[in-house]
PDB file of N, CA and C in Angstrom:
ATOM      1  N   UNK S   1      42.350 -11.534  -6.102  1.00 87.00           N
ATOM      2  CA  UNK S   1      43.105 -12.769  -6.195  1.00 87.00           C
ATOM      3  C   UNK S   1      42.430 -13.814  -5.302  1.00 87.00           C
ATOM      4  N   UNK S   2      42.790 -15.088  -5.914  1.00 94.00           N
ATOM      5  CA  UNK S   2      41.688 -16.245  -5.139  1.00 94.00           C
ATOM      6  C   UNK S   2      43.159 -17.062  -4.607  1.00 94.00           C
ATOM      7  N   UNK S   3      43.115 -17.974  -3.205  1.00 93.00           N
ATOM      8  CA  UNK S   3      43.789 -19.196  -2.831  1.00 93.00           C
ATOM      9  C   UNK S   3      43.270 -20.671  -3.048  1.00 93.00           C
ATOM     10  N   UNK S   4      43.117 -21.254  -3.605  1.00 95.00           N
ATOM     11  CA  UNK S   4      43.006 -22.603  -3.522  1.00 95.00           C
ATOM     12  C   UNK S   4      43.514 -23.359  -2.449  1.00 95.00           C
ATOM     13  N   UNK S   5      43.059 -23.640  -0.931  1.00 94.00           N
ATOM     14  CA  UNK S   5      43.975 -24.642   0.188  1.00 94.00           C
ATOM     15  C   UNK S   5      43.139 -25.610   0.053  1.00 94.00           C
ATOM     16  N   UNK S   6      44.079 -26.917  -0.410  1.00 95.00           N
ATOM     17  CA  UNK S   6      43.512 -28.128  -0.087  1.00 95.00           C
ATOM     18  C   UNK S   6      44.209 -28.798   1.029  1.00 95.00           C
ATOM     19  N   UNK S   7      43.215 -29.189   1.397  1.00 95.00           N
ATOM     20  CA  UNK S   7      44.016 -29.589   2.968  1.00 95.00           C
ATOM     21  C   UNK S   7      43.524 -31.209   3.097  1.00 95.00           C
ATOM     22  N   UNK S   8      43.535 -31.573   4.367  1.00 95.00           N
ATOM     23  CA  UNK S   8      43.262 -32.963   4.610  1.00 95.00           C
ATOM     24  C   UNK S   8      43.468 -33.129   6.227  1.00 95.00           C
ATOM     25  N   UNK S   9      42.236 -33.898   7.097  1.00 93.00           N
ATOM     26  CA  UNK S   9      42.068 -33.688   8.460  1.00 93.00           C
ATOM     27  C   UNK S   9      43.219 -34.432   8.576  1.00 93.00           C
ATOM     28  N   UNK S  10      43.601 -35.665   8.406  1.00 94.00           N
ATOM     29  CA  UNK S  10      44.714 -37.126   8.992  1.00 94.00           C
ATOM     30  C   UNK S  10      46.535 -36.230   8.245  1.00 94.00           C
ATOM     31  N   UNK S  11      46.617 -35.221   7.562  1.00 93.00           N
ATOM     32  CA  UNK S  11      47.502 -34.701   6.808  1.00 93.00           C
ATOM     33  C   UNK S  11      48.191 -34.151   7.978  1.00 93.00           C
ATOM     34  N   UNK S  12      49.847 -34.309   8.562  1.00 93.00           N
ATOM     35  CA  UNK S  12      50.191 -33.504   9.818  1.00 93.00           C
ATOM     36  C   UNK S  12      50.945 -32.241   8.707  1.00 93.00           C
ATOM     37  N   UNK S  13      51.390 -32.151   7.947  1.00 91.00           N
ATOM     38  CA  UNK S  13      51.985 -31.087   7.272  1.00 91.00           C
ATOM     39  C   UNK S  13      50.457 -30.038   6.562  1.00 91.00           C
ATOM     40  N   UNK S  14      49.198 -30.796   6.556  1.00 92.00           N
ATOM     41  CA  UNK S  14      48.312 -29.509   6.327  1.00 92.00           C
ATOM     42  C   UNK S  14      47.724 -29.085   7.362  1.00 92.00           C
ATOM     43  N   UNK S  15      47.921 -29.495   8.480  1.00 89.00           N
ATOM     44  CA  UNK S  15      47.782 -28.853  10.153  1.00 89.00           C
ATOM     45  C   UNK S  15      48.620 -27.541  10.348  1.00 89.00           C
ATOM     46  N   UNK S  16      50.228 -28.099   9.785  1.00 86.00           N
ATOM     47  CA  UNK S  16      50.892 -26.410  10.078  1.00 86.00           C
ATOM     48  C   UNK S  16      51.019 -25.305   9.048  1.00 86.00           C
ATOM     49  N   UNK S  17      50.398 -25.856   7.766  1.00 87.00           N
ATOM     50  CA  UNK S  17      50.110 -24.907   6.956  1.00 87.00           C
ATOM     51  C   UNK S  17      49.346 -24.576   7.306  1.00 87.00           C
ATOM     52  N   UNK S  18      47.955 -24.722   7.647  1.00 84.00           N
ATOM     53  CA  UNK S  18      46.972 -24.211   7.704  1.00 84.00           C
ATOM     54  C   UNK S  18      47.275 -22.862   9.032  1.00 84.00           C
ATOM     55  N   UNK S  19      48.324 -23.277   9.962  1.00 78.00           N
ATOM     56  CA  UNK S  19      47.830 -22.420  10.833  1.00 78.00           C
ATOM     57  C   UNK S  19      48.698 -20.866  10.175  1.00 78.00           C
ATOM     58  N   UNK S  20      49.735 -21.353   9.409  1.00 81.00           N
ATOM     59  CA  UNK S  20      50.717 -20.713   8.383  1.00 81.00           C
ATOM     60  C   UNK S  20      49.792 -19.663   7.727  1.00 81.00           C
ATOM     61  N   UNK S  21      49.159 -20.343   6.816  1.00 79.00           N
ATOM     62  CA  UNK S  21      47.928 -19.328   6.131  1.00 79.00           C
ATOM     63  C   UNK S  21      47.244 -18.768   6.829  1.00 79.00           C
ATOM     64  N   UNK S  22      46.699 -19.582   7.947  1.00 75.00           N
ATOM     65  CA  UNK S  22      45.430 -18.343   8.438  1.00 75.00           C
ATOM     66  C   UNK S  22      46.131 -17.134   9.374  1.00 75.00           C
ATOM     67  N   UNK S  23      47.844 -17.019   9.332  1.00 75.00           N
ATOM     68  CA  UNK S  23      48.356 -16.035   9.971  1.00 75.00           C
ATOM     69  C   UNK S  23      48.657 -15.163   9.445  1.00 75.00           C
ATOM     70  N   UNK S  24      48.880 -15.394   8.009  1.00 76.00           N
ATOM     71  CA  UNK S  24      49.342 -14.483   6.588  1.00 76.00           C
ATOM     72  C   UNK S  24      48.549 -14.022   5.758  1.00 76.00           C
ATOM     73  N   UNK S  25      47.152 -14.352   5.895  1.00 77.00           N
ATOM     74  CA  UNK S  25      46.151 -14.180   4.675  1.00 77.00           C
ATOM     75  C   UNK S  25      45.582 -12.766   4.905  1.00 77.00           C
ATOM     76  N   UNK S  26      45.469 -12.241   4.496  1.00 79.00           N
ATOM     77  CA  UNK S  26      45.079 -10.675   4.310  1.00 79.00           C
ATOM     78  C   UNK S  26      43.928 -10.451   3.517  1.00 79.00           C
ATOM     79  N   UNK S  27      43.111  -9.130   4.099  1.00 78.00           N
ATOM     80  CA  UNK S  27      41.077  -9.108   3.311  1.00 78.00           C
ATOM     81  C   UNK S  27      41.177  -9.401   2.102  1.00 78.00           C
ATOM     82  N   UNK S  28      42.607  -8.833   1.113  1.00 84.00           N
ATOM     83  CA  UNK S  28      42.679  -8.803   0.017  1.00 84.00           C
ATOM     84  C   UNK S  28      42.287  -9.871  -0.978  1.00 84.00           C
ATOM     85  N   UNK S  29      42.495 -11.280  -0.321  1.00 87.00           N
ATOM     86  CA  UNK S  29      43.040 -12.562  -0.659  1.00 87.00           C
ATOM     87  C   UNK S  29      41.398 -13.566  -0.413  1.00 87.00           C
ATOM     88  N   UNK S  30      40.784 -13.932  -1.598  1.00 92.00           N
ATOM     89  CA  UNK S  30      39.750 -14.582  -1.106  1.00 92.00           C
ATOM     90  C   UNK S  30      40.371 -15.903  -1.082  1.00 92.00           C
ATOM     91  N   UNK S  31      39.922 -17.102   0.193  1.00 92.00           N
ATOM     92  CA  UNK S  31      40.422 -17.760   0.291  1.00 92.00           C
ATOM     93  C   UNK S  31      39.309 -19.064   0.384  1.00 92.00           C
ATOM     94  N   UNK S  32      39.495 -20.606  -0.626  1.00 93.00           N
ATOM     95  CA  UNK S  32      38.539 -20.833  -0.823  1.00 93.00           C
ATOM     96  C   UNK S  32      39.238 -22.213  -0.509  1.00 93.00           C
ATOM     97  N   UNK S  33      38.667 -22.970   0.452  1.00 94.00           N
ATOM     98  CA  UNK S  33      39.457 -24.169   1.406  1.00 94.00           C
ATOM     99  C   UNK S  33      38.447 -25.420   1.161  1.00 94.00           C
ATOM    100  N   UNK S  34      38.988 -26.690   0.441  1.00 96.00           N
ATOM    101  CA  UNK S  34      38.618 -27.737   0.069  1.00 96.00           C
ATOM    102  C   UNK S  34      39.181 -28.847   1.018  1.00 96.00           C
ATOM    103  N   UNK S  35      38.632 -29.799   1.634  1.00 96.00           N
ATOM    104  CA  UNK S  35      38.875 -30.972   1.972  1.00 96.00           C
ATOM    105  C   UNK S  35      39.309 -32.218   1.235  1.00 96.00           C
ATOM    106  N   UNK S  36      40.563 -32.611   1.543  1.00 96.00           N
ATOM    107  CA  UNK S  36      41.016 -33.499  -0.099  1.00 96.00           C
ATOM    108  C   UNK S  36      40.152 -34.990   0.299  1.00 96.00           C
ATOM    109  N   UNK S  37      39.583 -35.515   1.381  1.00 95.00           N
ATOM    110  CA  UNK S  37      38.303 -36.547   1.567  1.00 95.00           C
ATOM    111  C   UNK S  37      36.958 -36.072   1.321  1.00 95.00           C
ATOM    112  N   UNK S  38      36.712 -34.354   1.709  1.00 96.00           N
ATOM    113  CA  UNK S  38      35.153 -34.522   1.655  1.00 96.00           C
ATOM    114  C   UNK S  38      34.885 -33.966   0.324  1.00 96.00           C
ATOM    115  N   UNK S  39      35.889 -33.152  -0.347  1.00 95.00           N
ATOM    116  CA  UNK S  39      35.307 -32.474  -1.512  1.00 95.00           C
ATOM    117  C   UNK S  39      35.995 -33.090  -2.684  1.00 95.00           C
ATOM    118  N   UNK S  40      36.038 -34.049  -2.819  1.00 92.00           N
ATOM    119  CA  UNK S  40      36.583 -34.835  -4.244  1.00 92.00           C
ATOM    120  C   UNK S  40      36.156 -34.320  -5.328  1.00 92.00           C
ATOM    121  N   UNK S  41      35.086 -33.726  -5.553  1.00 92.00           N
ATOM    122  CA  UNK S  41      34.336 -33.691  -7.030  1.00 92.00           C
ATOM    123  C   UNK S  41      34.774 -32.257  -7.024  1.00 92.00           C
ATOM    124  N   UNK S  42      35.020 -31.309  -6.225  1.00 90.00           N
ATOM    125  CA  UNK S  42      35.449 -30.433  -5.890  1.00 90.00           C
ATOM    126  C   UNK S  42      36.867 -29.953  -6.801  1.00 90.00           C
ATOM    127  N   UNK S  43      37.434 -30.738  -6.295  1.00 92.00           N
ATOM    128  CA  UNK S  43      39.171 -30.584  -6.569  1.00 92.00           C
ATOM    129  C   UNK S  43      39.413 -31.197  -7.639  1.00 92.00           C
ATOM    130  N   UNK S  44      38.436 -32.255  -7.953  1.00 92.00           N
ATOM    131  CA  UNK S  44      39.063 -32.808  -9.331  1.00 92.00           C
ATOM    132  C   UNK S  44      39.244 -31.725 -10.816  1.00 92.00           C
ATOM    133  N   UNK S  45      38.680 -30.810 -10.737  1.00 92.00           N
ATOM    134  CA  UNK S  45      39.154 -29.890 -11.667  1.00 92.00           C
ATOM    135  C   UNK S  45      40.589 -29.495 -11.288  1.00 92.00           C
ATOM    136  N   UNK S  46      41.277 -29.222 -10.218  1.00 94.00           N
ATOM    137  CA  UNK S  46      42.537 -28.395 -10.038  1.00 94.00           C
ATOM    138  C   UNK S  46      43.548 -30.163  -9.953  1.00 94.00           C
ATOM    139  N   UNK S  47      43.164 -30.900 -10.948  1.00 93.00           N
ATOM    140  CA  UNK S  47      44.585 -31.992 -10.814  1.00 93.00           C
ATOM    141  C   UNK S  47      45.472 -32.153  -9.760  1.00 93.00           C
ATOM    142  N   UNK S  48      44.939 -32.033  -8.659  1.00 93.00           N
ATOM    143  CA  UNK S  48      45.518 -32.888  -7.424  1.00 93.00           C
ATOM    144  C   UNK S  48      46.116 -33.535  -7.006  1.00 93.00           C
ATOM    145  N   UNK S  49      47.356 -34.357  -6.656  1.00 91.00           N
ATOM    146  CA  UNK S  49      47.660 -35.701  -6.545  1.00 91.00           C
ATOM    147  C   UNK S  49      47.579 -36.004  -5.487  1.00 91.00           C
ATOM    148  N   UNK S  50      48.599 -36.928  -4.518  1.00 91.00           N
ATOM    149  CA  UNK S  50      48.293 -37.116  -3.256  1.00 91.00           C
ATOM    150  C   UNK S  50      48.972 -36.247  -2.288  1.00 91.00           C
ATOM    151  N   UNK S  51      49.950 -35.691  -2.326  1.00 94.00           N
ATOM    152  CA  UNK S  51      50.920 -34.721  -1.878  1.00 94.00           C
ATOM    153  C   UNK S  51      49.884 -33.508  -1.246  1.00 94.00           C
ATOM    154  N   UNK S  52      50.068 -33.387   0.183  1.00 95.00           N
ATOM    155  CA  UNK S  52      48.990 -32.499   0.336  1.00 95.00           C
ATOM    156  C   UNK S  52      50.480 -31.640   1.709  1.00 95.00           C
ATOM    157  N   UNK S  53      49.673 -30.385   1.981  1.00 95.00           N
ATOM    158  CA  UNK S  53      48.324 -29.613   1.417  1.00 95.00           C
ATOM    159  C   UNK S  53      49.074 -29.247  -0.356  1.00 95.00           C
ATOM    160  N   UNK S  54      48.029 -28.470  -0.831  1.00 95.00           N
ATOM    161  CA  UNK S  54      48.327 -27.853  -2.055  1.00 95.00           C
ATOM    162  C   UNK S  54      47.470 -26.370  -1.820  1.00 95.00           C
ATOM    163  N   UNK S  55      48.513 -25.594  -2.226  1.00 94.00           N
ATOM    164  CA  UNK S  55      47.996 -23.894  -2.675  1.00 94.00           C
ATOM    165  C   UNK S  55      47.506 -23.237  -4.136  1.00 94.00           C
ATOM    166  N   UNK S  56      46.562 -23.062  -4.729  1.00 96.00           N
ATOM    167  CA  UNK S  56      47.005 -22.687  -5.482  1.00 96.00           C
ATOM    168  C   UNK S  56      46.193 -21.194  -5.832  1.00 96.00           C
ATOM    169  N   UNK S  57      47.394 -20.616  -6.357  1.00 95.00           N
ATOM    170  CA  UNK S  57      47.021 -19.078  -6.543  1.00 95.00           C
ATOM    171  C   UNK S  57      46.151 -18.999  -8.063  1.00 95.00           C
ATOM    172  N   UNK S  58      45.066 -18.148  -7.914  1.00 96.00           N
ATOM    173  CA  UNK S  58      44.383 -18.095  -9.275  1.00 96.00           C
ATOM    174  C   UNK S  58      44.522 -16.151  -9.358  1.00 96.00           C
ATOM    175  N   UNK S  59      44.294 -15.724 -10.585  1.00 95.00           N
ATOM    176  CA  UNK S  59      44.078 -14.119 -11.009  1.00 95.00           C
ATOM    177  C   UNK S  59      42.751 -14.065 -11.418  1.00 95.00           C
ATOM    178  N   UNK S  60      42.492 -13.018 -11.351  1.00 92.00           N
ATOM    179  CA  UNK S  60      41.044 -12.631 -11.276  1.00 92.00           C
ATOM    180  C   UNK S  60      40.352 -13.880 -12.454  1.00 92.00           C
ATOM    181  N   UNK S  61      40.700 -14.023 -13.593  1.00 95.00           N
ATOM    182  CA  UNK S  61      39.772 -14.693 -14.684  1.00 95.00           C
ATOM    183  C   UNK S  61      39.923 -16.235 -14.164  1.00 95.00           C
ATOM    184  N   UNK S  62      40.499 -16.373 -13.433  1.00 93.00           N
ATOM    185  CA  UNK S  62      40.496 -17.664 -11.951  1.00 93.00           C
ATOM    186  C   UNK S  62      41.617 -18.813 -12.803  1.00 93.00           C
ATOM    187  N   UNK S  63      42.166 -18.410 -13.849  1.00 96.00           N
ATOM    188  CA  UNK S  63      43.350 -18.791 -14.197  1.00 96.00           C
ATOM    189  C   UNK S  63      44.563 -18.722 -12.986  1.00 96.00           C
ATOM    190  N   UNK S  64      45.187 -20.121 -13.397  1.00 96.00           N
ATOM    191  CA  UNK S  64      46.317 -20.749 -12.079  1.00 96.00           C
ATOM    192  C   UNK S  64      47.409 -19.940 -12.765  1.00 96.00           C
ATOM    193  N   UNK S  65      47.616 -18.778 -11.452  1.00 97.00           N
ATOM    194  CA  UNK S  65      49.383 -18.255 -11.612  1.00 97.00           C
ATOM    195  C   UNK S  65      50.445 -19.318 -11.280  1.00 97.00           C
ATOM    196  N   UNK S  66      50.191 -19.647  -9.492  1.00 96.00           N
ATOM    197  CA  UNK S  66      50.697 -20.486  -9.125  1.00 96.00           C
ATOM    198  C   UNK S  66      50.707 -21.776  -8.342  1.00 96.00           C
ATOM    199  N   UNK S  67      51.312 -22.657  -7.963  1.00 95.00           N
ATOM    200  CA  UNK S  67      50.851 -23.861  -6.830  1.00 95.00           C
ATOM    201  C   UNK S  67      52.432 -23.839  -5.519  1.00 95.00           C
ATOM    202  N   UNK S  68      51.942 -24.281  -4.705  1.00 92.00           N
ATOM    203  CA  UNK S  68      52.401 -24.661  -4.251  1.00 92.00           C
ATOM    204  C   UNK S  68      52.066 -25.915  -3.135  1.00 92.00           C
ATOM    205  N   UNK S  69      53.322 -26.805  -3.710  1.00 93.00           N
ATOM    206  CA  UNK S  69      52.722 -28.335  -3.237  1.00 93.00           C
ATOM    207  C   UNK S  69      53.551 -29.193  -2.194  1.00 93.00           C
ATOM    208  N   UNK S  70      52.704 -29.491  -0.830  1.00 91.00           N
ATOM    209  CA  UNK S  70      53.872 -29.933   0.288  1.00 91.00           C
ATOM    210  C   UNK S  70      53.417 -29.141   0.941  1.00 91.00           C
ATOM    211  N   UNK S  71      54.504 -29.278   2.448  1.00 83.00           N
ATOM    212  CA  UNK S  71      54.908 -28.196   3.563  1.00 83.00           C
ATOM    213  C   UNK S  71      56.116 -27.591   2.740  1.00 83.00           C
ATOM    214  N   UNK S  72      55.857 -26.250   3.425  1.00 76.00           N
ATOM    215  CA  UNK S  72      56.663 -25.048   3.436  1.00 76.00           C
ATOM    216  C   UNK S  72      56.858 -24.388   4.526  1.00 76.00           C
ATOM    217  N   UNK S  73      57.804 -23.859   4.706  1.00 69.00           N
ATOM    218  CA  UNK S  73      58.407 -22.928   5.480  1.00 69.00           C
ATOM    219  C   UNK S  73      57.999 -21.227   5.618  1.00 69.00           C
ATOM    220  N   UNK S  74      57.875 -20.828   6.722  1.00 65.00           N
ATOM    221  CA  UNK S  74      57.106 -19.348   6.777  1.00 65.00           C
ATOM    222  C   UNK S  74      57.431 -18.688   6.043  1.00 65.00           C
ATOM    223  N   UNK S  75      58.914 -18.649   5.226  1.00 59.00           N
ATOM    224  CA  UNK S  75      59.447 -18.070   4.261  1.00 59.00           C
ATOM    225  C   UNK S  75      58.658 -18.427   3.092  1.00 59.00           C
TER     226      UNK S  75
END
């Protein structure tokens, strides 16, 4: 399974995700972290908007199971 984190340096809600994920992420989980300023050409395949961070879960054939968009809660 792959993560999609798009994050953003000036973003204060992808500061505490990020520290969120890197406490929960397990070997299992490849995790593949985009900058929503430096990697534009990047992300423009995964339809983005401005709402950051964004998660998104892919399955092996790298098809999107799920997203999740915003801050969230450790739950």
């Amino acid at each position: 399974m792959k993560i999609i984190k798009i994050t953003a340096l000036w973003c204060p809600s992808c500061l505490i995700m990020n520290d969120l994920i890197n406490d929960n992420i397990n070997s299992n989980i490849d995790l593949i972290s985009y900058d929503y300023d430096m990697d534009e050409e990047d992300i423009k395949k995964y339809n983005v908007g401005t709402v950051l961070p964004v998660l998104i879960k892919l399955d092996e054939d790298n098809n999107e199971v799920s997203r999740l968009i915003g801050e969230k809660s450790k739950k």
